[in-house]
């Protein structure tokens, strides 16, 4: 590790060090070094979002052995990520009454800028019971605002500091005399700072919380809930969570703060009984007039954490977020969208508003940020038209700026959503091909297959990636794929094979997909949709000139019903041909209509635009001479039974719905 410290920074650190203890001196010198230090990229141990090196972890383990029960393994120091919680983020000074005003200790504590400073202060004073809690809370309040590099150094210094062990010993002895709020804050601070959860001090605090739980007020309960949400499962934690569930259920009508309610909801999580989730929902609905913008965001992520879908609550939150998009940071917007995906919730106004907002931020946000939004939009089956158009222009102007990961994401999004750029389409596809060609020498087989598959969905067939994919060496590599990936891989190869045979792209030399990667050529027969079949039979009951074939397989495509009918005005031509003793070929004398009942997932949300595989299916059926008629399954089910036949007639026989004057014209022509 090379450390380059400027002379001015070191001089500043040494001036401060002259008046500080050895531990604070070391902290300041390290802080000065951090500013010009480059760190190795591979760090094995994780502490929340913070990473520490293995040799640092070993020294930290040895420093906490004195107050922990039994041996502690290094993995005990690994703490799950603690997301930013409104309660966890409360600074120590906001807890009214915890720090006495006009106190020398309080004034000096507020001037501490590192955990080591706080520990030095405890060496100068004999902290009271309340001051012990103040120290722990202030240490966490300082530490969480540090950069990643400074965090690693400060945590090492904190655990090696001899006063840290003494402070935890004092906390363990004083816990029985602490106020309930101090107990909750101290436990939260220790767990957040990385004190091992199986250590004796944490276990003593957990048992004390169990004993005092019935006396905890709303604020103390919410602080404790914020802590328990991120703690590993153990008998003490499970017992305390169960006790909190009973207390929350009993006190639910008396909860007054939205944030406290949300924190308890997250702590209860997915394991909460359904009737309790319903009670929490009703309580939240009575408090919607208190919702701030952060409350609305946090409520959506809270429902995702609980695995609980409440349409009324989600609608209220979505409306508030949609009206205030400009004031919400990138990470929170992305978190809201991911939660919507997890809950299978889509609100057209929210998605449209977010799409327009991201488009307006296109010149400010990085490529990675925009692609993260495009990816989650695609997973929600929503086509953000303005964003797709604007981002395509960026790709056309600078295709070389795309990394391989970016490129795969762009191909997946645009092919899945079947977005048509119209007059810019060829430019966009050529730009993607240019970027793809530059990565071909170092692409793995699976990545190459995905790229070609998505390009085929888009109807674009660059020769270089196709030839490399179908080389024997690449095919052999893909044949060694683990069995769990084979079905998806075979499906992609089948699509590539169909596109080569049906689209017949102009390639320098003919290419075929080897049979060894196509899997079973016989597709599984899907179950018949009885609703559509019965309705089709009713539609054709009075039409003697039409023929219905049910459940037809064409290539690898399933069609609910194929209707063969004469072409418009073909009756007169047929009669004239018969008088002349001739006969028209069936392909020229009839029209084949392929009726496809597609699920809602086959279309972009809020539109009738088919996406991905369904769009390719329609394209190929047209090449094979069929006239595809798409019927959305939910749309069909929403039509009353007595009107269902007329609804299908309008889609299959649109000529019957022409104006009254049109048939007379046809007769004159005949």
XYZ file of C-alpha atoms in Angstrom:
670
model
C 0.000 0.000 0.000
C 1.516 3.330 -1.005
C 0.682 6.331 1.212
C 1.174 9.821 -0.146
C 0.474 12.493 2.480
C 0.865 16.135 1.582
C 3.029 18.265 3.862
C 0.168 20.603 4.749
C -2.205 17.787 5.778
C 0.455 16.155 7.967
C 1.319 19.474 9.616
C -2.372 19.977 10.449
C -2.620 16.505 11.974
C 0.543 16.905 14.051
C -0.608 20.257 15.475
C -3.804 18.618 16.720
C -1.932 15.549 17.946
C 0.175 17.608 20.324
C -2.897 18.160 22.530
C -4.434 14.665 22.178
C -3.942 11.236 23.681
C -1.896 8.590 21.840
C -5.062 6.908 20.539
C -6.460 10.151 19.151
C -3.072 11.043 17.689
C -3.004 7.799 15.795
C -6.576 8.365 14.620
C -5.765 11.856 13.292
C -2.611 10.701 11.523
C -4.496 7.866 9.863
C -7.297 10.231 8.889
C -4.735 12.493 7.247
C -3.250 9.514 5.408
C -6.651 8.389 4.159
C -6.990 11.444 1.969
C -4.174 10.324 -0.321
C -4.247 6.555 0.126
C -5.023 3.897 -2.467
C -6.480 0.673 -1.080
C -6.453 -2.886 -2.437
C -9.689 -3.832 -4.152
C -10.073 -7.306 -2.681
C -11.348 -7.087 0.883
C -12.710 -10.249 2.383
C -14.660 -9.289 5.483
C -17.814 -7.199 5.463
C -19.041 -5.019 8.293
C -22.441 -3.748 7.233
C -21.551 -1.844 4.095
C -17.996 -1.458 5.396
C -15.208 -3.873 4.516
C -12.146 -4.733 6.590
C -9.121 -6.825 5.764
C -8.791 -10.312 7.282
C -5.759 -9.404 9.418
C -7.712 -6.467 10.822
C -10.598 -8.788 11.676
C -8.280 -11.065 13.677
C -7.050 -8.144 15.792
C -10.626 -7.020 16.385
C -11.617 -10.508 17.535
C -8.855 -10.602 20.108
C -9.872 -7.223 21.485
C -13.419 -8.283 22.317
C -12.701 -11.656 23.885
C -12.603 -10.181 27.400
C -16.279 -9.236 27.483
C -17.741 -12.000 25.347
C -18.927 -15.362 26.549
C -17.181 -18.277 24.922
C -15.013 -18.100 21.835
C -15.790 -15.721 19.020
C -15.115 -16.662 15.447
C -14.161 -14.022 12.905
C -17.428 -14.496 11.024
C -19.263 -13.312 14.146
C -17.966 -9.859 13.327
C -19.725 -9.847 9.984
C -22.786 -7.695 10.264
C -25.639 -7.545 7.810
C -26.154 -4.306 5.933
C -28.161 -1.855 7.988
C -30.116 0.318 5.585
C -30.624 3.939 6.416
C -33.450 3.966 8.922
C -35.033 7.174 10.106
C -34.727 5.935 13.671
C -31.235 4.571 13.330
C -30.164 7.865 11.825
C -31.218 9.960 14.837
C -28.120 11.675 16.259
C -27.454 11.325 19.928
C -28.254 14.926 20.675
C -31.842 14.537 19.443
C -32.778 12.191 22.249
C -34.189 14.703 24.636
C -33.100 14.303 28.208
C -30.301 11.877 27.431
C -27.577 14.522 27.502
C -27.796 17.056 30.252
C -27.614 20.670 29.141
C -24.785 22.945 30.380
C -22.711 19.897 31.368
C -18.903 19.937 30.844
C -19.088 16.288 29.835
C -21.847 17.040 27.331
C -19.901 19.957 25.812
C -16.756 17.880 25.405
C -18.711 14.923 24.016
C -20.225 17.131 21.324
C -16.725 18.194 20.279
C -15.563 14.594 19.748
C -15.003 13.854 16.055
C -14.146 10.154 16.208
C -15.006 7.117 18.351
C -11.472 7.260 19.764
C -12.124 10.815 20.951
C -15.154 9.572 22.851
C -13.160 6.750 24.413
C -10.436 9.205 25.441
C -13.116 11.288 27.126
C -14.275 8.293 29.185
C -10.704 8.020 30.520
C -10.858 11.600 31.805
C -14.279 11.247 33.449
C -16.065 8.482 35.326
C -19.213 8.395 33.150
C -22.588 8.121 34.824
C -25.218 5.591 33.746
C -26.798 8.078 31.351
C -23.417 9.233 30.021
C -22.479 5.642 29.147
C -25.470 5.482 26.811
C -24.635 8.956 25.469
C -21.118 7.818 24.597
C -22.220 4.705 22.726
C -24.891 6.602 20.810
C -22.532 9.425 19.890
C -19.863 6.970 18.705
C -22.308 5.452 16.245
C -23.600 8.871 15.222
C -20.027 9.860 14.282
C -19.009 6.564 12.683
C -21.926 6.241 10.280
C -21.043 9.544 8.612
C -17.495 8.486 7.780
C -16.186 7.475 4.388
C -15.500 3.801 3.732
C -11.747 4.180 4.186
C -11.973 6.220 7.369
C -14.550 3.800 8.760
C -12.122 0.901 8.468
C -9.355 2.742 10.291
C -11.596 4.123 13.015
C -13.208 0.760 13.719
C -9.787 -0.825 14.076
C -8.713 1.905 16.499
C -11.957 1.671 18.449
C -11.703 -2.075 19.039
C -8.015 -1.859 19.949
C -8.583 1.046 22.354
C -8.400 -0.250 25.986
C -11.182 2.115 27.042
C -13.648 0.435 24.681
C -13.538 -2.777 26.688
C -14.021 -0.796 29.925
C -16.951 1.147 28.444
C -18.743 -2.067 27.465
C -18.066 -3.541 30.903
C -19.604 -0.437 32.498
C -22.585 -0.625 30.137
C -23.171 -4.257 31.090
C -23.057 -3.453 34.811
C -25.247 -0.338 34.498
C -27.935 -1.659 32.146
C -30.352 -2.474 34.959
C -30.323 1.184 36.050
C -30.702 2.726 32.585
C -33.873 4.366 31.333
C -35.721 2.256 28.764
C -34.857 4.629 25.936
C -31.169 4.515 26.906
C -31.214 0.713 26.879
C -32.704 0.667 23.371
C -30.307 3.309 22.022
C -27.274 1.590 23.557
C -28.196 -1.777 22.072
C -28.790 -0.236 18.656
C -25.444 1.589 18.799
C -23.443 -1.479 19.860
C -24.952 -3.702 17.184
C -24.471 -1.008 14.527
C -20.838 -0.501 15.548
C -20.188 -4.201 15.041
C -20.024 -5.558 18.565
C -20.554 -9.328 18.064
C -24.188 -10.215 18.567
C -23.321 -13.343 20.557
C -21.105 -11.374 22.948
C -22.138 -11.246 26.587
C -22.761 -7.495 26.593
C -25.268 -7.712 23.709
C -26.976 -10.743 25.235
C -27.293 -8.956 28.610
C -28.936 -5.989 26.889
C -31.317 -8.306 25.029
C -32.385 -9.991 28.266
C -32.870 -6.596 29.922
C -35.106 -5.536 27.016
C -37.178 -8.674 27.542
C -37.613 -7.863 31.239
C -38.536 -4.201 30.646
C -40.524 -4.670 27.437
C -43.941 -3.997 28.963
C -42.652 -0.629 30.248
C -41.229 0.517 26.886
C -43.010 3.519 25.401
C -43.671 4.048 21.687
C -40.284 5.636 21.003
C -38.313 2.969 22.881
C -40.224 0.225 21.064
C -39.498 1.777 17.680
C -35.766 2.099 18.460
C -35.657 -1.513 19.602
C -37.580 -2.610 16.490
C -35.046 -0.817 14.285
C -32.263 -2.766 16.001
C -33.957 -6.187 15.948
C -34.824 -5.890 12.265
C -31.165 -6.339 11.313
C -30.031 -8.784 13.990
C -29.227 -12.389 13.235
C -31.648 -15.021 14.421
C -30.962 -16.396 17.890
C -33.102 -17.619 20.814
C -32.849 -14.236 22.557
C -33.721 -12.266 19.429
C -36.610 -14.590 18.518
C -38.045 -14.388 22.032
C -37.804 -10.614 22.059
C -39.425 -10.337 18.625
C -42.337 -12.500 19.741
C -42.763 -10.377 22.848
C -42.705 -7.221 20.729
C -45.363 -8.657 18.422
C -47.710 -9.118 21.379
C -46.952 -5.640 22.744
C -47.397 -3.960 19.345
C -50.690 -5.741 18.731
C -51.996 -4.656 22.145
C -50.844 -1.037 21.773
C -51.600 -0.584 18.068
C -54.554 1.799 18.547
C -52.368 4.120 20.659
C -49.475 4.475 18.182
C -49.283 8.103 17.039
C -46.172 8.391 14.838
C -45.956 7.047 11.296
C -42.240 6.319 11.592
C -42.702 4.254 14.733
C -45.448 2.221 13.043
C -43.304 1.570 9.974
C -40.287 0.511 12.010
C -42.394 -1.991 13.962
C -43.917 -3.295 10.724
C -40.455 -3.971 9.304
C -39.322 -5.709 12.485
C -42.393 -7.980 12.486
C -41.647 -8.846 8.845
C -43.037 -11.685 6.791
C -43.624 -13.935 9.774
C -46.327 -11.702 11.236
C -49.800 -13.347 11.185
C -52.098 -12.159 8.390
C -54.679 -10.757 10.810
C -51.966 -8.611 12.435
C -50.842 -7.401 9.006
C -54.446 -6.387 8.299
C -54.602 -4.465 11.584
C -51.339 -2.704 10.728
C -52.748 -1.847 7.303
C -55.889 -0.321 8.806
C -53.817 1.652 11.297
C -51.597 2.981 8.502
C -54.639 3.983 6.428
C -55.938 6.073 9.319
C -52.611 7.946 9.376
C -52.233 8.697 5.643
C -52.888 12.400 6.192
C -49.642 12.472 8.230
C -47.534 10.846 5.495
C -44.533 12.891 4.420
C -42.698 12.106 1.175
C -40.092 9.938 3.007
C -42.963 8.193 4.839
C -44.555 7.302 1.483
C -41.285 5.875 0.113
C -40.556 4.009 3.327
C -44.070 2.549 3.485
C -43.713 0.929 0.049
C -40.365 -0.646 0.956
C -41.827 -1.677 4.322
C -44.688 -3.540 2.638
C -42.149 -5.298 0.415
C -40.175 -6.296 3.527
C -43.363 -7.695 5.069
C -44.423 -9.390 1.829
C -47.800 -7.711 2.233
C -49.797 -6.223 -0.657
C -52.217 -3.440 0.213
C -53.579 -1.726 -2.890
C -55.185 1.223 -1.026
C -51.988 1.956 0.898
C -49.800 1.586 -2.190
C -52.051 3.924 -4.184
C -51.818 6.629 -1.513
C -48.019 6.368 -1.402
C -47.681 6.275 -5.205
C -49.746 9.424 -5.605
C -47.648 11.327 -3.070
C -44.390 10.165 -4.677
C -45.617 10.996 -8.201
C -46.440 14.555 -7.133
C -42.980 15.119 -5.581
C -40.493 13.288 -7.810
C -38.056 16.184 -8.058
C -37.216 16.072 -4.362
C -36.447 12.340 -4.115
C -32.841 11.030 -4.440
C -31.887 8.441 -7.054
C -31.359 5.549 -4.608
C -34.753 5.972 -2.974
C -36.569 6.109 -6.316
C -34.812 2.923 -7.408
C -35.650 1.261 -4.087
C -39.325 2.167 -4.530
C -39.360 0.617 -8.010
C -37.688 -2.583 -6.782
C -40.268 -2.824 -4.003
C -43.077 -2.363 -6.541
C -41.585 -5.198 -8.564
C -41.401 -7.440 -5.491
C -45.033 -6.665 -4.649
C -46.203 -7.080 -8.292
C -47.658 -3.586 -8.056
C -47.803 -1.232 -11.035
C -49.295 2.216 -11.138
C -49.344 3.817 -14.594
C -49.129 7.379 -13.274
C -46.140 6.540 -11.063
C -44.282 4.669 -13.812
C -44.984 7.345 -16.420
C -43.937 10.121 -14.046
C -40.723 8.279 -13.159
C -39.976 7.657 -16.853
C -40.346 11.359 -17.660
C -38.247 12.325 -14.638
C -35.385 9.937 -15.524
C -35.484 11.257 -19.109
C -35.094 14.813 -17.809
C -32.074 13.685 -15.731
C -30.401 11.819 -18.611
C -27.616 14.382 -19.051
C -26.890 14.456 -15.309
C -27.056 10.808 -14.306
C -24.403 8.265 -15.226
C -24.860 5.493 -17.741
C -25.102 2.971 -14.916
C -27.881 4.892 -13.147
C -29.995 5.164 -16.308
C -29.533 1.480 -17.120
C -30.560 0.495 -13.592
C -33.856 2.273 -14.165
C -34.288 0.784 -17.644
C -33.674 -2.681 -16.234
C -36.246 -2.361 -13.448
C -38.766 -0.846 -15.896
C -38.274 -3.923 -18.093
C -38.816 -6.235 -15.130
C -42.091 -4.385 -14.466
C -43.054 -4.950 -18.149
C -43.389 -1.187 -18.601
C -42.087 0.559 -21.722
C -40.786 4.063 -20.835
C -41.137 5.458 -24.355
C -39.493 8.901 -23.843
C -36.564 7.346 -21.988
C -36.095 4.588 -24.590
C -36.033 7.187 -27.376
C -33.621 9.513 -25.570
C -31.253 6.734 -24.478
C -31.163 5.273 -28.000
C -29.824 8.627 -29.231
C -27.032 8.409 -26.638
C -26.145 4.905 -27.857
C -26.125 6.028 -31.491
C -23.855 8.986 -30.706
C -21.327 7.028 -28.587
C -21.654 3.219 -28.818
C -18.056 2.752 -27.619
C -19.054 4.112 -24.192
C -21.036 0.929 -23.487
C -19.337 -1.686 -21.344
C -20.137 -5.319 -22.040
C -22.512 -5.365 -19.069
C -24.193 -2.200 -20.349
C -24.526 -3.696 -23.803
C -26.183 -6.883 -22.555
C -28.615 -4.789 -20.501
C -29.525 -2.560 -23.471
C -30.084 -5.577 -25.740
C -32.293 -7.268 -23.159
C -34.409 -4.173 -22.432
C -35.026 -3.104 -26.028
C -35.741 -6.630 -27.290
C -37.987 -7.526 -24.357
C -40.071 -4.351 -24.639
C -40.135 -4.579 -28.470
C -39.516 -0.867 -28.770
C -39.584 0.392 -32.374
C -37.361 3.387 -33.065
C -38.885 3.717 -36.533
C -36.540 5.792 -38.749
C -33.666 5.546 -36.193
C -34.022 1.776 -35.839
C -31.257 0.732 -38.255
C -28.811 3.292 -36.856
C -29.467 2.044 -33.340
C -29.044 -1.628 -34.255
C -25.858 -0.921 -36.226
C -24.444 0.940 -33.207
C -25.187 -2.043 -30.958
C -23.546 -4.386 -33.492
C -20.474 -2.141 -33.591
C -20.165 -2.252 -29.802
C -20.756 -6.013 -29.749
C -18.060 -6.683 -32.370
C -15.459 -4.992 -30.173
C -16.222 -7.424 -27.311
C -16.416 -10.633 -29.365
C -12.822 -11.822 -28.716
C -13.344 -11.889 -24.946
C -17.023 -12.877 -24.664
C -18.029 -16.101 -22.957
C -20.378 -18.550 -24.652
C -23.421 -17.744 -22.476
C -22.971 -13.970 -22.951
C -22.629 -14.428 -26.704
C -25.768 -16.578 -26.834
C -27.767 -13.972 -24.916
C -26.559 -11.212 -27.236
C -27.463 -13.092 -30.410
C -30.806 -14.167 -28.944
C -31.802 -10.574 -28.140
C -30.644 -9.360 -31.559
C -32.775 -12.056 -33.199
C -35.787 -10.879 -31.201
C -35.112 -7.414 -32.622
C -34.948 -8.855 -36.152
C -31.276 -7.956 -36.600
C -28.696 -10.529 -37.726
C -25.056 -9.337 -37.748
C -22.882 -12.047 -39.246
C -19.812 -11.867 -36.937
C -21.531 -12.789 -33.627
C -23.695 -15.398 -35.373
C -20.675 -17.106 -36.917
C -18.762 -17.083 -33.620
C -21.770 -18.484 -31.734
C -22.201 -21.390 -34.144
C -18.515 -22.344 -34.177
C -17.845 -25.835 -32.867
C -15.672 -24.525 -30.001
C -18.447 -22.235 -28.732
C -21.062 -24.973 -29.087
C -18.874 -27.365 -27.088
C -18.450 -24.765 -24.357
C -22.215 -24.261 -24.153
C -22.859 -28.018 -24.113
C -20.877 -28.182 -20.860
C -23.303 -25.759 -19.200
C -24.716 -26.935 -15.824
C -27.994 -28.793 -16.259
C -30.056 -26.172 -14.441
C -29.320 -23.662 -17.238
C -29.963 -26.039 -20.134
C -33.732 -25.468 -20.621
C -33.284 -21.705 -20.941
C -30.273 -22.162 -23.209
C -32.160 -24.590 -25.466
C -35.083 -22.160 -25.700
C -32.759 -19.387 -26.861
C -31.129 -21.634 -29.458
C -34.559 -22.702 -30.741
C -35.482 -19.041 -31.237
C -32.203 -18.364 -33.079
C -32.852 -21.420 -35.277
C -36.392 -20.287 -36.120
C -35.195 -16.785 -36.963
C -32.490 -18.102 -39.314
C -34.963 -20.373 -41.096
C -37.956 -18.034 -41.279
C -36.474 -14.529 -41.451
C -33.801 -15.742 -43.905
C -31.334 -12.929 -43.226
C -28.820 -12.130 -46.006
C -25.620 -13.603 -44.544
C -22.235 -14.072 -46.288
C -22.696 -17.844 -45.934
C -25.607 -20.013 -44.770
C -25.659 -20.769 -41.050
C -27.551 -23.484 -39.201
C -27.929 -24.248 -35.515
C -26.575 -27.709 -34.549
C -29.200 -30.188 -33.439
C -27.187 -30.974 -30.307
C -28.071 -27.605 -28.710
C -31.738 -27.506 -29.720
C -32.894 -30.066 -27.176
C -36.216 -31.843 -27.675
C -37.681 -30.555 -30.971
C -41.226 -31.496 -29.925
C -42.637 -28.622 -27.852
C -44.887 -29.376 -24.930
C -48.574 -29.008 -25.768
C -50.108 -26.180 -23.751
C -53.558 -26.599 -22.296
C -56.466 -25.285 -24.346
C -58.175 -22.071 -23.367
C -61.797 -23.209 -23.227
C -63.114 -19.653 -23.114
C -61.608 -18.754 -26.476
C -62.521 -22.073 -28.099
C -66.187 -21.851 -27.080
C -66.351 -18.252 -28.225
C -64.776 -19.101 -31.598
C -67.295 -21.882 -32.148
C -70.113 -19.401 -31.462
C -68.607 -16.877 -33.863
C -68.410 -19.400 -36.734
C -71.717 -21.145 -36.094
C -73.531 -19.300 -38.915
C -70.603 -19.123 -41.338
C -70.593 -22.076 -43.692
C -67.690 -20.691 -45.744
C -65.193 -20.801 -42.855
C -63.244 -23.619 -41.271
C -61.979 -23.700 -37.675
C -58.949 -25.710 -36.542
C -58.393 -25.795 -32.812
C -55.047 -25.977 -30.956
C -52.717 -25.870 -33.942
C -48.909 -26.141 -33.736
C -47.012 -24.275 -36.456
C -43.247 -24.689 -36.196
C -42.773 -24.227 -32.431
C -45.705 -21.863 -32.049
C -49.034 -22.743 -30.468
C -52.175 -21.172 -31.967
C -55.512 -21.365 -30.123
C -57.504 -21.429 -33.337
C -56.872 -21.118 -37.094
C -59.820 -19.817 -39.134
C -59.676 -20.359 -42.880
C -62.019 -17.989 -44.745
C -62.377 -16.683 -48.316
C -60.572 -13.485 -49.111
C -62.742 -10.325 -49.339
C -64.522 -10.124 -52.745
C -63.176 -13.602 -53.477
C -66.677 -15.126 -53.854
C -67.288 -13.333 -57.145
C -63.844 -14.300 -58.441
C -64.438 -17.923 -57.493
C -67.766 -17.982 -59.360
C -66.115 -16.480 -62.447
C -63.324 -19.058 -62.262
C -65.781 -21.935 -61.996
C -67.675 -20.695 -65.093
C -64.378 -20.745 -67.000
C -63.646 -24.244 -65.712
C -60.610 -23.128 -63.647
C -59.846 -23.123 -59.926
C -57.700 -20.853 -57.760
C -54.995 -22.356 -55.512
C -56.084 -22.564 -51.836
C -53.342 -20.172 -50.725
C -54.580 -17.522 -53.104
C -58.296 -18.118 -52.607
C -58.421 -18.070 -48.766
C -57.047 -16.281 -45.769
C -55.754 -18.030 -42.647
C -56.420 -16.124 -39.450
C -54.426 -17.221 -36.392
C -56.344 -16.339 -33.215
C -53.978 -16.114 -30.245
C -55.197 -15.622 -26.697
C -52.199 -14.080 -24.952
C -51.704 -13.463 -21.223
C -51.326 -9.935 -19.916
C -47.585 -10.491 -19.439
C -47.227 -10.772 -23.214
C -47.910 -7.039 -23.595
C -46.201 -3.913 -22.324
C -48.101 -2.656 -19.294
C -50.908 -0.247 -20.143
C -50.649 -0.877 -23.906
C -51.590 -3.445 -26.553
C -47.979 -3.576 -27.769
C -46.738 -7.213 -27.756
C -43.337 -7.727 -26.228
C -40.398 -10.075 -26.667
C -41.256 -13.645 -27.699
C -44.890 -12.775 -28.512
C -43.741 -10.096 -30.968
C -41.425 -12.623 -32.672
C -44.260 -15.140 -32.832
C -46.468 -12.611 -34.643
C -43.624 -11.714 -37.018
C -43.031 -15.344 -37.937
C -46.719 -16.188 -38.365
C -47.005 -13.338 -40.864
C -44.023 -14.761 -42.777
C -45.780 -18.161 -42.817
C -48.875 -16.587 -44.386
C -51.125 -16.176 -41.347
C -53.057 -13.104 -40.304
C -52.512 -12.939 -36.519
C -55.363 -11.718 -34.311
C -54.319 -11.041 -30.730
C -56.837 -11.337 -27.913
C -55.754 -10.404 -24.412
C -56.921 -13.025 -21.949
C -57.948 -10.552 -19.258
C -59.764 -8.442 -21.845
C -61.727 -11.481 -22.998
C -62.657 -12.456 -19.455
C -63.810 -8.919 -18.653
C -66.386 -8.962 -21.478
C -69.825 -10.309 -20.410
C -70.574 -13.748 -21.814
C -73.453 -12.527 -23.954
C -71.199 -9.920 -25.600
C -68.122 -12.106 -25.973
C -69.153 -13.437 -29.387
C -69.701 -9.944 -30.786
C -66.383 -8.844 -29.310
C -64.513 -11.613 -31.169
C -66.470 -11.024 -34.380
C -65.247 -7.442 -34.420
C -61.624 -8.630 -34.167
C -61.797 -11.572 -36.599
C -64.263 -10.180 -39.170
C -63.689 -6.405 -39.162
C -65.259 -6.195 -42.636
C -68.659 -6.903 -41.065
C -68.410 -3.613 -39.184
C -67.955 -1.391 -42.239
C -70.389 1.371 -43.150
C -73.668 0.516 -44.831
C -72.569 2.033 -48.140
C -69.474 -0.132 -48.480
C -71.208 -3.449 -49.300
C -73.107 -1.814 -52.169
C -69.815 -0.740 -53.693
C -68.485 -4.275 -53.360
C -71.529 -5.678 -55.146
C -71.077 -3.231 -58.029
C -67.458 -4.292 -58.383
C -68.501 -7.938 -58.390
